[in-house]
Coordinates of C-alpha atoms and ligand atoms in Angstrom, one line a residue:
Chain A
M134 CA -15.3 -35.8 25.4
P135 CA -12.6 -37.8 23.6
I136 CA -10.9 -40.7 25.3
E137 CA -8.0 -43.1 24.4
Q138 CA -9.3 -46.6 23.8
I139 CA -7.6 -49.8 23.0
C140 CA -10.0 -51.4 20.5
T141 CA -10.2 -55.1 19.5
I142 CA -11.0 -55.7 15.9
A143 CA -14.2 -57.8 16.0
E144 CA -14.6 -58.1 12.2
A145 CA -12.4 -57.4 9.2
V146 CA -13.8 -57.7 5.7
K147 CA -12.2 -56.9 2.4
L148 CA -14.7 -55.0 0.3
N149 CA -12.8 -54.8 -2.9
A150 CA -9.1 -54.8 -4.0
Y151 CA -8.5 -51.5 -2.2
A152 CA -11.0 -51.1 0.7
Y153 CA -11.4 -52.8 4.0
S154 CA -14.3 -52.7 6.5
F155 CA -13.4 -53.2 10.2
T156 CA -15.8 -53.4 13.1
L157 CA -14.0 -52.2 16.3
E158 CA -15.0 -52.9 19.9
V159 CA -14.9 -49.3 21.2
G160 CA -15.7 -49.9 24.9
D161 CA -18.4 -47.5 26.0
M162 CA -17.5 -44.8 23.4
V163 CA -21.0 -44.9 21.9
T164 CA -23.1 -45.2 25.1
R165 CA -21.0 -42.9 27.3
H166 CA -19.1 -40.6 25.0
G167 CA -21.8 -40.3 22.3
L168 CA -19.8 -41.5 19.3
M169 CA -21.8 -41.0 16.2
A170 CA -21.4 -41.9 12.5
G171 CA -19.8 -39.0 10.7
Q172 CA -17.4 -38.3 13.5
F173 CA -13.9 -39.7 13.2
L174 CA -11.4 -41.9 15.1
H175 CA -7.7 -41.0 15.3
I176 CA -6.0 -44.4 14.9
A177 CA -2.4 -45.2 15.8
C178 CA -1.0 -47.2 12.8
G179 CA 2.0 -49.0 14.0
E180 CA 5.1 -48.1 16.0
G181 CA 7.1 -46.7 13.1
L182 CA 4.7 -43.9 12.2
L183 CA 4.6 -40.8 14.4
L184 CA 1.1 -39.5 13.5
R185 CA -2.3 -41.2 13.9
R186 CA -4.5 -41.6 10.9
P187 CA -8.0 -40.0 10.9
I188 CA -10.8 -42.4 9.7
S189 CA -14.5 -41.6 9.7
V190 CA -17.0 -43.7 11.6
C191 CA -19.5 -45.2 9.2
M192 CA -21.9 -46.9 11.7
V193 CA -22.1 -47.3 15.4
Q194 CA -24.0 -49.7 17.6
Q195 CA -24.6 -49.8 21.4
E196 CA -23.9 -53.3 22.4
E197 CA -23.0 -55.4 25.5
P198 CA -20.3 -55.8 26.6
H199 CA -18.7 -53.5 24.0
D200 CA -20.2 -50.8 21.8
T201 CA -19.0 -51.2 18.2
A202 CA -18.0 -48.8 15.5
R203 CA -17.6 -49.7 11.8
I204 CA -14.9 -48.0 9.8
V205 CA -14.2 -48.4 6.1
F206 CA -10.8 -47.4 4.6
E207 CA -8.7 -47.6 1.5
V208 CA -5.0 -48.3 1.4
R209 CA -3.3 -45.1 0.5
G210 CA 0.2 -45.3 2.1
E211 CA 2.1 -46.9 4.9
G212 CA -0.4 -46.2 7.7
T213 CA -3.5 -47.5 6.0
Q214 CA -1.4 -50.5 4.7
W215 CA -0.5 -51.3 8.3
L216 CA -4.1 -51.1 9.3
A217 CA -5.2 -53.3 6.4
E218 CA -2.8 -56.0 7.7
R219 CA -4.5 -56.2 11.1
Q220 CA -6.6 -59.3 11.7
V221 CA -9.7 -60.1 13.8
G222 CA -8.6 -60.1 17.5
D223 CA -5.8 -57.6 17.0
K224 CA -5.9 -54.4 19.0
V225 CA -5.6 -50.8 17.8
N226 CA -5.1 -47.7 19.8
V227 CA -7.8 -45.1 19.0
L228 CA -8.7 -41.6 20.1
G229 CA -12.4 -40.7 19.9
P230 CA -15.0 -39.5 19.5
L231 CA -13.6 -36.7 17.5
G232 CA -15.1 -33.9 15.5
N233 CA -18.7 -33.1 14.7
G234 CA -20.8 -35.3 12.5
F235 CA -23.7 -34.3 10.2
A236 CA -26.6 -32.3 11.7
V237 CA -29.6 -34.5 10.9
A238 CA -33.0 -35.4 12.4
P239 CA -34.6 -38.9 12.1
N240 CA -37.4 -37.8 9.9
D241 CA -35.2 -35.7 7.5
R242 CA -35.4 -36.5 3.9
L243 CA -31.7 -36.6 2.9
L244 CA -30.0 -36.6 -0.4
L245 CA -26.7 -38.4 0.2
V246 CA -23.8 -37.9 -2.2
G247 CA -20.7 -39.9 -1.8
G248 CA -17.6 -40.2 -4.0
G249 CA -15.1 -43.1 -3.6
I250 CA -13.9 -43.5 -0.1
G251 CA -16.4 -40.7 0.7
V252 CA -19.2 -43.2 0.3
P253 CA -18.9 -45.0 3.7
P254 CA -19.2 -42.1 6.1
L255 CA -22.7 -41.4 4.8
L256 CA -24.1 -44.9 5.5
G257 CA -24.8 -44.1 9.2
Q258 CA -27.0 -41.1 8.0
A259 CA -28.9 -43.4 5.7
A260 CA -29.5 -45.9 8.6
F261 CA -30.5 -43.0 10.9
T262 CA -33.2 -41.8 8.6
A263 CA -34.4 -45.3 7.7
K264 CA -35.7 -45.7 4.2
N265 CA -36.2 -42.0 3.8
A266 CA -32.9 -41.1 2.1
T267 CA -31.8 -41.0 -1.5
A268 CA -28.2 -41.9 -2.2
V269 CA -26.0 -41.1 -5.1
L270 CA -22.8 -43.1 -5.0
G271 CA -19.9 -42.5 -7.4
F272 CA -16.9 -44.7 -8.0
R273 CA -13.9 -44.5 -10.4
S274 CA -14.8 -47.9 -11.8
A275 CA -16.9 -51.0 -11.0
D276 CA -14.0 -52.7 -9.3
R277 CA -13.9 -49.9 -6.7
A278 CA -17.6 -50.1 -5.8
M279 CA -18.6 -50.8 -2.2
L280 CA -21.5 -50.9 0.2
E281 CA -24.2 -50.7 -2.6
E282 CA -26.2 -53.4 -0.8
D283 CA -26.0 -51.7 2.6
Y284 CA -27.3 -48.5 1.0
Q285 CA -30.1 -50.4 -0.8
D286 CA -31.1 -51.7 2.6
Y287 CA -31.3 -48.3 4.2
C288 CA -32.4 -46.0 1.4
E289 CA -35.5 -45.2 -0.5
A290 CA -33.5 -45.0 -3.7
V291 CA -29.9 -45.5 -4.7
Y292 CA -28.2 -44.2 -7.9
L293 CA -24.8 -45.5 -8.9
C294 CA -22.3 -43.6 -11.1
S295 CA -18.8 -44.3 -12.4
D296 CA -16.2 -42.2 -14.0
D297 CA -15.5 -44.8 -16.7
G298 CA -19.1 -46.1 -17.2
S299 CA -18.3 -49.6 -15.9
L300 CA -21.0 -49.2 -13.3
G301 CA -24.3 -47.4 -13.3
R302 CA -24.4 -44.0 -15.0
H303 CA -21.3 -42.9 -16.9
G304 CA -20.3 -39.6 -15.3
F305 CA -19.9 -37.7 -12.1
V306 CA -22.2 -37.6 -9.1
D307 CA -23.0 -33.9 -9.5
A308 CA -24.7 -34.6 -12.9
Q309 CA -26.9 -37.3 -11.3
L310 CA -27.6 -34.9 -8.4
K311 CA -28.7 -32.2 -10.8
D312 CA -31.1 -34.6 -12.5
I313 CA -32.6 -35.7 -9.2
L314 CA -33.1 -32.1 -7.9
E315 CA -34.5 -31.0 -11.3
Q316 CA -37.4 -33.5 -10.6
D317 CA -37.7 -33.1 -6.9
K318 CA -36.3 -30.3 -4.7
N319 CA -38.1 -31.5 -1.6
F320 CA -35.1 -32.6 0.4
T321 CA -34.1 -31.4 3.9
A322 CA -30.4 -31.4 3.1
V323 CA -27.7 -32.7 0.7
L324 CA -24.9 -34.4 2.7
A325 CA -21.7 -35.0 0.8
C326 CA -18.4 -36.7 1.3
G327 CA -15.6 -37.2 -1.2
P328 CA -12.8 -35.5 -3.0
K329 CA -12.8 -31.7 -2.7
P330 CA -13.4 -31.0 -6.4
M331 CA -16.5 -33.2 -6.2
L332 CA -17.7 -31.5 -3.0
K333 CA -17.3 -28.1 -4.7
N334 CA -19.5 -29.2 -7.6
V335 CA -22.1 -30.8 -5.3
A336 CA -22.2 -27.6 -3.2
K337 CA -22.8 -25.6 -6.3
V338 CA -25.6 -27.8 -7.6
A339 CA -27.3 -27.9 -4.1
A340 CA -27.1 -24.1 -3.9
R341 CA -28.6 -23.7 -7.3
Y342 CA -31.6 -25.7 -6.2
G343 CA -31.8 -24.0 -2.8
V344 CA -31.2 -27.2 -0.8
P345 CA -29.0 -26.8 2.3
C346 CA -25.7 -28.7 1.9
Q347 CA -23.3 -30.2 4.5
V348 CA -19.9 -31.5 3.4
S349 CA -17.3 -33.7 5.2
L350 CA -13.8 -32.3 4.6
E351 CA -10.4 -33.9 4.9
E352 CA -7.1 -32.2 5.8
R353 CA -3.7 -33.4 7.0
M354 CA -3.8 -33.7 10.8
A355 CA -1.4 -34.0 13.6
C356 CA -3.2 -33.9 17.0
G357 CA -6.7 -34.6 15.8
V358 CA -8.1 -32.8 18.9
G359 CA -7.8 -29.1 18.1
A360 CA -4.5 -28.4 19.9
C361 CA -2.0 -28.0 17.1
L362 CA -4.0 -25.9 14.5
G363 CA -2.6 -28.1 11.8
C364 CA -5.8 -29.1 10.0
A365 CA -6.9 -25.7 8.8
V366 CA -9.5 -25.0 6.1
Q367 CA -10.2 -21.7 4.7
M368 CA -13.6 -20.3 5.2
A369 CA -15.5 -17.9 2.8
D370 CA -15.2 -15.1 5.4
G371 CA -11.4 -15.3 5.4
T372 CA -11.1 -17.1 8.7
M373 CA -9.6 -20.5 9.3
K374 CA -11.5 -23.3 10.8
H375 CA -10.1 -26.7 11.8
V376 CA -11.3 -30.0 10.4
C377 CA -10.7 -32.0 13.6
K378 CA -12.5 -29.6 15.9
D379 CA -15.0 -27.5 13.9
G380 CA -15.5 -30.2 11.3
P381 CA -15.1 -32.6 9.6
V382 CA -18.6 -31.6 8.6
F383 CA -19.1 -28.0 7.5
D384 CA -22.0 -26.1 6.0
A385 CA -21.0 -25.8 2.4
K386 CA -21.9 -22.1 2.3
E387 CA -19.2 -21.4 5.0
V388 CA -16.3 -23.0 3.0
D389 CA -14.1 -21.1 0.6
W390 CA -14.2 -23.3 -2.5
N391 CA -11.9 -21.1 -4.5
V392 CA -8.6 -22.0 -2.9
Chain B
M263 CA 12.4 -47.0 47.0
S264 CA 12.4 -43.5 48.4
K265 CA 10.3 -40.9 46.6
V266 CA 12.1 -38.6 44.3
D267 CA 11.6 -34.9 44.7
L268 CA 10.4 -33.8 41.2
S269 CA 10.1 -30.1 41.9
V270 CA 12.5 -27.8 40.0
D271 CA 13.1 -24.0 40.1
L272 CA 13.1 -22.1 36.8
V273 CA 14.2 -18.5 37.8
G274 CA 12.1 -18.3 40.8
V275 CA 9.1 -20.0 39.2
K276 CA 8.6 -23.2 41.1
L277 CA 7.5 -26.2 38.9
K278 CA 6.1 -29.1 40.8
N279 CA 7.7 -31.4 38.2
P280 CA 10.1 -30.6 35.4
V281 CA 7.7 -31.4 32.6
V282 CA 6.2 -28.5 30.7
V283 CA 4.3 -28.7 27.4
A284 CA 5.7 -27.0 24.4
S285 CA 4.3 -23.9 22.8
G286 CA 2.0 -24.5 19.8
T287 CA 1.5 -28.2 20.5
F288 CA -0.9 -27.9 23.4
G289 CA -3.1 -24.9 22.5
F290 CA -4.2 -23.2 25.7
G291 CA -4.7 -26.5 27.5
R292 CA -8.4 -27.0 26.8
E293 CA -8.1 -30.0 24.4
Y294 CA -5.7 -32.2 26.3
G295 CA -7.4 -31.0 29.5
Q296 CA -10.2 -33.3 28.4
F297 CA -7.9 -36.3 28.8
Y298 CA -6.4 -35.5 32.2
N299 CA -6.1 -32.8 34.8
L300 CA -3.6 -30.1 33.8
N301 CA -2.4 -30.1 37.4
E302 CA -0.4 -33.2 36.4
L303 CA 1.9 -30.9 34.4
G304 CA 4.8 -28.7 35.7
G305 CA 3.7 -26.0 33.4
I306 CA 2.3 -25.0 30.0
C307 CA 3.9 -22.9 27.3
C308 CA 0.9 -21.5 25.6
K309 CA 0.3 -21.3 21.9
G310 CA 2.4 -18.4 20.4
L311 CA 0.6 -15.1 20.7
T312 CA 0.9 -12.0 18.6
L313 CA -0.4 -8.5 19.3
H314 CA -3.3 -9.0 16.9
R315 CA -5.3 -12.1 15.9
R316 CA -3.7 -14.1 13.1
E317 CA -5.3 -16.7 10.8
G318 CA -2.0 -18.4 10.0
N319 CA -0.8 -20.0 6.8
P320 CA -2.9 -21.8 4.1
P321 CA -3.1 -25.6 4.3
P322 CA -1.7 -28.2 4.1
R323 CA 0.2 -27.2 7.3
I324 CA 1.4 -30.7 8.4
A325 CA 3.7 -33.2 6.7
E326 CA 4.8 -36.4 8.4
T327 CA 8.6 -37.2 8.1
P328 CA 10.6 -40.2 9.4
M329 CA 10.1 -39.9 13.2
G330 CA 9.1 -36.2 12.9
I331 CA 6.7 -33.7 11.4
L332 CA 7.0 -30.5 9.5
N333 CA 4.6 -27.8 10.4
S334 CA 3.8 -24.4 8.8
V335 CA 0.9 -23.3 11.1
G336 CA 2.2 -19.8 10.9
L337 CA 1.3 -18.5 14.4
Q338 CA -2.4 -18.7 14.1
N339 CA -3.7 -17.3 17.4
P340 CA -6.5 -15.2 18.7
G341 CA -4.3 -12.3 19.8
V342 CA -2.9 -11.3 23.2
D343 CA -6.1 -9.6 24.4
A344 CA -8.4 -12.5 23.6
F345 CA -5.9 -14.8 25.4
I346 CA -6.0 -12.7 28.5
Q347 CA -9.8 -12.4 28.4
H348 CA -10.8 -15.9 27.5
E349 CA -8.0 -18.4 28.0
L350 CA -5.9 -17.2 30.9
P351 CA -8.8 -17.3 33.5
E352 CA -9.5 -20.9 32.6
L353 CA -5.8 -21.8 32.9
K354 CA -5.6 -20.0 36.3
K355 CA -8.1 -22.4 37.7
H356 CA -5.3 -25.0 37.6
D357 CA -2.1 -25.4 39.6
L358 CA 0.6 -25.2 37.0
A359 CA 3.1 -22.6 35.8
I360 CA 1.5 -20.5 33.0
I361 CA 4.1 -19.5 30.5
A362 CA 2.9 -17.1 27.7
N363 CA 4.7 -17.4 24.4
I364 CA 5.0 -14.3 22.2
S365 CA 6.1 -13.3 18.7
G366 CA 6.2 -9.7 17.4
N367 CA 6.7 -8.0 14.1
T368 CA 8.7 -5.2 15.8
P369 CA 10.6 -4.9 19.2
E370 CA 7.8 -2.5 20.2
E371 CA 5.2 -5.2 19.8
Y372 CA 7.1 -7.5 22.1
G373 CA 7.1 -4.6 24.7
I374 CA 3.4 -4.0 24.5
M375 CA 2.6 -7.8 24.8
C376 CA 5.0 -8.1 27.8
E377 CA 3.3 -5.3 29.6
K378 CA -0.2 -6.7 29.0
L379 CA 0.8 -10.3 30.0
S380 CA 2.7 -9.2 33.1
A381 CA -0.3 -7.2 34.3
A382 CA -2.6 -10.1 33.5
G383 CA -0.5 -12.3 35.8
V384 CA 1.2 -15.0 33.8
D385 CA 4.0 -16.7 35.6
M386 CA 6.6 -16.2 32.9
I387 CA 7.0 -15.0 29.3
E388 CA 8.7 -17.0 26.7
V389 CA 9.9 -14.8 23.9
N390 CA 9.9 -16.5 20.6
I391 CA 12.6 -15.0 18.4
S392 CA 12.9 -18.2 16.4
C393 CA 9.6 -19.0 14.7
P394 CA 10.8 -19.9 11.2
N395 CA 7.4 -19.6 9.6
V396 CA 6.4 -15.9 9.6
K397 CA 7.9 -13.9 6.8
A398 CA 7.4 -10.6 8.5
G399 CA 9.7 -11.3 11.4
G400 CA 10.6 -14.4 13.4
L401 CA 13.7 -15.7 11.8
A402 CA 15.6 -12.5 11.5
Y403 CA 15.6 -11.8 15.3
G404 CA 16.7 -15.3 16.2
T405 CA 19.6 -15.5 13.7
K406 CA 21.2 -12.1 14.4
P407 CA 22.8 -11.5 17.8
E408 CA 22.1 -7.7 17.8
L409 CA 18.4 -8.1 16.9
A410 CA 18.0 -10.9 19.5
A411 CA 19.5 -8.7 22.1
E412 CA 17.3 -5.7 21.2
V413 CA 14.1 -7.8 21.5
T414 CA 15.3 -9.3 24.8
K415 CA 16.0 -5.8 26.3
M416 CA 12.6 -4.6 25.1
A417 CA 10.9 -7.6 26.7
K418 CA 12.8 -7.3 29.9
S419 CA 12.1 -3.6 30.4
H420 CA 8.4 -4.1 29.9
S421 CA 8.0 -7.2 32.0
T422 CA 7.5 -7.7 35.8
V423 CA 7.7 -11.5 35.4
P424 CA 10.7 -13.6 34.4
V425 CA 11.6 -13.5 30.7
M426 CA 12.7 -16.7 28.9
V427 CA 14.0 -16.3 25.4
K428 CA 13.4 -19.2 23.0
L429 CA 16.3 -19.8 20.6
S430 CA 16.3 -21.0 17.0
P431 CA 18.4 -24.0 16.0
N432 CA 18.6 -22.6 12.5
V433 CA 21.9 -20.9 13.1
T434 CA 25.6 -21.7 12.6
D435 CA 26.5 -21.1 16.2
I436 CA 23.7 -21.1 18.8
T437 CA 26.1 -20.0 21.6
E438 CA 26.6 -16.7 19.9
I439 CA 22.9 -15.9 20.1
A440 CA 22.6 -17.3 23.6
R441 CA 25.4 -15.0 24.9
A442 CA 23.9 -12.0 23.2
V443 CA 20.5 -12.7 24.8
A444 CA 22.1 -13.4 28.2
D445 CA 24.0 -10.2 28.1
A446 CA 20.8 -8.4 27.3
G447 CA 19.2 -9.6 30.5
A448 CA 17.3 -12.7 29.7
D449 CA 16.3 -14.7 32.9
A450 CA 16.2 -18.1 31.2
L451 CA 16.5 -19.7 27.8
S452 CA 14.4 -22.3 26.0
L453 CA 15.5 -24.4 23.1
I454 CA 15.1 -25.7 20.5
N455 CA 12.5 -24.4 18.3
T456 CA 11.8 -26.3 15.0
L457 CA 14.5 -26.9 12.3
R458 CA 13.6 -25.8 8.8
G459 CA 12.8 -28.6 6.5
M460 CA 11.0 -29.6 3.3
R461 CA 9.2 -32.6 1.9
I462 CA 8.2 -33.1 -1.8
D463 CA 5.6 -35.4 -3.3
I464 CA 7.5 -37.1 -6.1
N465 CA 4.4 -37.7 -8.2
T466 CA 2.9 -34.2 -8.2
R467 CA 6.4 -32.7 -7.7
R468 CA 4.8 -30.3 -5.2
P469 CA 6.0 -29.7 -1.7
I470 CA 3.5 -31.3 0.8
L471 CA 3.3 -28.0 2.7
K472 CA 1.6 -25.1 1.0
M473 CA 4.3 -22.8 2.3
N474 CA 6.9 -25.2 0.7
T475 CA 9.0 -25.4 3.8
G476 CA 8.2 -25.8 7.5
G477 CA 9.6 -26.5 10.9
L478 CA 10.8 -30.0 11.9
S479 CA 10.0 -31.4 15.3
G480 CA 9.5 -34.7 17.0
P481 CA 12.0 -37.6 17.9
A482 CA 14.0 -36.9 14.8
V483 CA 15.4 -33.6 16.3
L484 CA 16.2 -34.9 19.8
P485 CA 20.0 -35.4 19.2
V486 CA 20.2 -31.9 17.8
A487 CA 18.4 -30.5 20.9
V488 CA 20.6 -32.4 23.3
R489 CA 23.7 -31.1 21.5
M490 CA 22.5 -27.5 21.5
V491 CA 21.3 -27.5 25.1
W492 CA 24.8 -28.8 26.0
E493 CA 26.6 -26.1 24.0
V494 CA 24.4 -23.4 25.4
A495 CA 24.7 -24.7 29.0
C496 CA 28.5 -24.6 28.6
A497 CA 28.4 -21.0 27.2
V498 CA 26.0 -19.1 29.5
D499 CA 25.0 -19.3 33.1
L500 CA 21.2 -19.3 32.7
P501 CA 18.5 -21.9 33.5
I502 CA 17.4 -23.7 30.4
L503 CA 14.1 -25.2 29.4
G504 CA 15.1 -28.0 27.0
M505 CA 12.9 -29.3 24.3
G506 CA 12.9 -31.0 20.9
G507 CA 11.8 -34.6 20.4
V508 CA 11.1 -35.6 24.0
A509 CA 8.8 -38.6 24.0
K510 CA 9.9 -40.6 27.1
G511 CA 11.7 -40.2 30.4
E512 CA 15.1 -41.1 28.9
D513 CA 14.9 -38.3 26.4
A514 CA 14.1 -35.8 29.1
A515 CA 16.9 -37.2 31.2
Q516 CA 19.4 -36.6 28.3
L517 CA 18.3 -33.0 28.0
M518 CA 18.6 -32.5 31.7
L519 CA 22.1 -34.1 31.8
A520 CA 23.1 -31.8 29.0
G521 CA 22.1 -28.8 31.2
A522 CA 18.3 -28.3 31.1
S523 CA 16.6 -27.5 34.4
A524 CA 13.2 -28.5 33.0
V525 CA 12.0 -30.0 29.7
A526 CA 9.1 -29.4 27.4
V527 CA 7.1 -32.1 25.5
G528 CA 5.5 -31.1 22.2
T529 CA 5.1 -33.3 19.1
A530 CA 4.9 -36.4 21.2
C531 CA 1.5 -35.4 22.5
F532 CA 0.1 -35.8 18.9
A533 CA 0.8 -39.6 19.0
D534 CA 0.0 -40.0 22.7
P535 CA -1.9 -37.3 24.6
Y536 CA -0.5 -38.8 27.9
A537 CA 3.1 -38.4 26.7
P538 CA 3.9 -35.5 29.2
I539 CA 2.7 -37.6 32.1
K540 CA 4.7 -40.7 30.9
V541 CA 7.8 -38.5 30.5
R542 CA 7.4 -37.2 34.1
D543 CA 6.9 -40.7 35.5
G544 CA 9.8 -42.1 33.4
L545 CA 12.1 -39.3 34.6
S546 CA 11.1 -40.0 38.2
A547 CA 11.9 -43.7 37.7
I548 CA 15.3 -42.9 36.2
A549 CA 16.2 -40.6 39.0
A550 CA 15.1 -43.2 41.6
A551 CA 17.0 -46.0 39.9
Q552 CA 20.1 -43.8 39.9
G553 CA 19.7 -43.1 43.6
L554 CA 18.9 -39.4 43.3
D555 CA 16.6 -37.8 45.9
K556 CA 16.0 -34.8 43.6
V557 CA 15.4 -35.0 39.9
S558 CA 17.2 -31.6 39.7
G559 CA 20.3 -33.5 40.5
L560 CA 20.4 -34.6 36.8
T561 CA 20.8 -31.0 35.5
G562 CA 24.2 -30.5 33.9
S563 CA 25.8 -33.6 35.2
V564 CA 26.8 -35.1 31.9
L565 CA 30.4 -36.4 31.9
P566 CA 31.7 -35.3 28.6
W567 CA 34.8 -37.1 27.3
Ligands
FAD674 C1 -11.7 -36.4 9.0 C2 -11.2 -37.4 8.1 C3 -11.8 -38.6 7.8 C4 -11.3 -39.6 7.0 N1 -12.0 -40.7 6.8 C5 -11.5 -41.7 6.0 C6 -12.3 -42.9 5.9 O1 -13.3 -43.1 6.4 N2 -11.7 -43.9 5.1 C7 -10.5 -43.7 4.4 O2 -10.0 -44.6 3.7 N3 -9.8 -42.5 4.6 C8 -10.3 -41.5 5.4 N4 -9.6 -40.4 5.5 C9 -8.3 -40.2 4.8 C10 -7.2 -41.0 5.6 O3 -7.0 -40.3 6.8 C11 -5.9 -41.0 4.8 O4 -6.1 -41.8 3.7 C12 -4.8 -41.6 5.6 O5 -4.4 -40.7 6.7 C13 -3.6 -41.9 4.8 O6 -2.5 -42.4 5.6 P1 -1.4 -43.3 5.0 O7 -0.3 -43.5 5.9 O8 -2.0 -44.6 4.4 O9 -0.9 -42.5 3.7 P2 0.3 -41.5 3.5 O10 0.0 -40.7 2.3 O11 1.6 -42.3 3.6 O12 0.2 -40.6 4.8 C14 1.2 -39.6 5.0 C15 0.6 -38.5 5.9 O13 -0.4 -37.7 5.2 C16 -1.7 -37.8 5.9 N5 -2.7 -38.0 4.8 C17 -2.6 -38.5 3.6 N6 -3.7 -38.5 2.9 C18 -4.6 -37.8 3.7 C19 -6.0 -37.5 3.6 N7 -6.7 -37.7 2.5 N8 -6.6 -36.8 4.6 C20 -5.9 -36.5 5.7 N9 -4.6 -36.9 5.9 C21 -4.0 -37.5 4.9 C22 -1.6 -39.1 6.7 O14 -2.5 -39.0 7.8 C23 -0.2 -39.0 7.2 O15 0.0 -38.1 8.2 C24 -10.1 -39.3 6.3 C25 -9.4 -38.2 6.6 C26 -9.9 -37.2 7.4 C27 -9.2 -35.9 7.6
FMN675 C1 2.4 -27.6 15.3 C2 3.5 -26.8 16.1 C3 3.3 -25.5 16.4 C4 4.2 -24.8 17.1 N1 4.0 -23.5 17.4 C5 4.9 -22.8 18.1 C6 4.7 -21.5 18.6 O1 3.6 -20.9 18.4 N2 5.7 -20.8 19.3 C7 6.9 -21.4 19.6 O2 7.7 -20.8 20.2 N3 7.1 -22.7 19.2 C8 6.2 -23.4 18.5 N4 6.4 -24.7 18.1 C9 7.7 -25.3 18.5 C10 7.6 -26.2 19.8 O3 7.2 -25.4 20.9 C11 8.9 -26.9 20.1 O4 10.0 -25.9 20.3 C12 9.4 -27.8 18.9 O5 8.3 -28.4 18.4 C13 10.3 -28.9 19.4 O6 9.8 -29.7 20.4 P1 9.0 -31.2 20.1 O7 9.9 -31.9 19.2 O8 8.8 -31.8 21.4 O9 7.8 -30.8 19.4 C14 5.5 -25.4 17.4 C15 5.7 -26.8 17.1 C16 4.7 -27.5 16.4 C17 4.9 -28.9 16.1
FES676 S1 -5.1 -31.8 13.8 FE1 -4.4 -30.6 15.4 S2 -5.9 -29.0 15.4 FE2 -6.7 -30.4 14.0

């Protein structure tokens, strides 16, 4: 069940020119309310903005006296700019835990595919399946890369790609994914997070190799709790589901990729 | 400080406090019911129902604006029968007024829904003649006095519970519609629904909303709501549920002074799930500070110049 929590920022790190990593003290949200990586927090970003901003949880830790949750975000507009200006010791008002994370088991062999700001939400899944996962991380360019070392720590293998060739393989993550699956289809699931066109391509490749695929989707939200029906996504069967309540993680087969 | 009596009467439906939650912003109560007991509320206007299930409009459906939001949800709902079967029994476990909100494509659909909902035992029916999102109907009823009257008559003749008609602000003269609806037998009025608006991304040159336009709500619309409640209260002698941008006690007090018997809180819940409770407590504090023993003493007591 979600709660409202005033969270103190315990750690604030700038990962690159655009991205920030915050560790929030979330009270007993992990211990008592079951907050998990892959779910999201709905964060009030200043007095002047009406709506909260949804940000995925990338890692959680049960700790005394406060559980902690790590979030990583990029500055996109006013809300995330406000958040980026917060300092250690500042407080933010958060709703959570919200949404459903990835369905994974500790001994799963996962193939994680992240693009840009879709990279962080998969880190918790890598940690959960300690040294069993393979990660494919894509960035626009080397200056936007982040968390490569964290992934190295938790994964069996890490592949880096960049759109401009300034880091790792020159090209998109789905090409790397295809090469990996061509060699070895023996993965429990592909988990993907990133821009929708990337997710569409990843879903296509996973389907071709017969590996189940879960994707974390984004949509503009108001309430974040399932009350306003604002964050709709179209499903392949013609129905609408809601990112905040039914997602953000969906089975790739359920999603209508052609809209 | 003596305790203020917060109870109000909305055409025979007793609300233990004047704060209701607005249709479409609070679902059927399940989600925000995780944060607090729904018994804290005076009542709930449920998500707008149609005769048959609707999937609503394609996304994006939400765009933030200065102190407001645009929405184009498009009346996504499970249909009136599913509401009666799955949602109403849950709501009835609580002590608050249950107000069903309905939209129809034809006057006949309004009639059928009113019959079903009356039989199922809702406390009141709110007839949405103003939803600006649905191409097939909605707007036309709310902007034409004859059509608004026709729907009101149909709803009244098929209901055994009070009928409250929800007015659209997207008209030149809201009192004209209010009078037509009052003459047709409405028991109460609610206003305002959302104001039509639009936002454009200057880089992509695309509207943010997939439907291009949507309905504006939130603090930005409060002054429009206060003005319209005042005009309608001057024009017709019916109880009014006032809404539009209420986020704190003072906002609610303004609507009540303008003529509302009770208020609804909508968009404010998105920022703060506890907003309705804070509005209630704020209103109570204002009434107490002004030496009122009943919050209903605020209703209509504006002193216009
Ligand atoms: C479930 C979910 C998880 C997310 N996780 C992360 C994350 O871990 N890290 C991260 O950097 N970003 C994440 N995002 C995207 C993030 O919510 C947006 O970048 C942020 O809301 C932008 O706000 P802004 O005020 O800076 O930008 P503006 O463009 O000024 O925002 C205007 C409005 O549009 C909404 N909006 C704009 N872009 C998006 C978007 N991509 N998705 C949803 N709403 C948007 C805002 O919430 C706000 O209501 C996530 C989005 C969702 C839906
Ligand atoms: C997301 C959303 C959905 C809404 N859905 C409905 C609806 O189904 N039926 C209806 O009569 N009004 C609907 N409304 C209008 C509200 O009930 C209310 O009249 C309006 O939002 C003004 O109040 P507020 O500023 O407090 O939100 C909706 C508003 C929003 C923001
Ligand atoms: S944001 Fe309100 S239902 Fe998802």
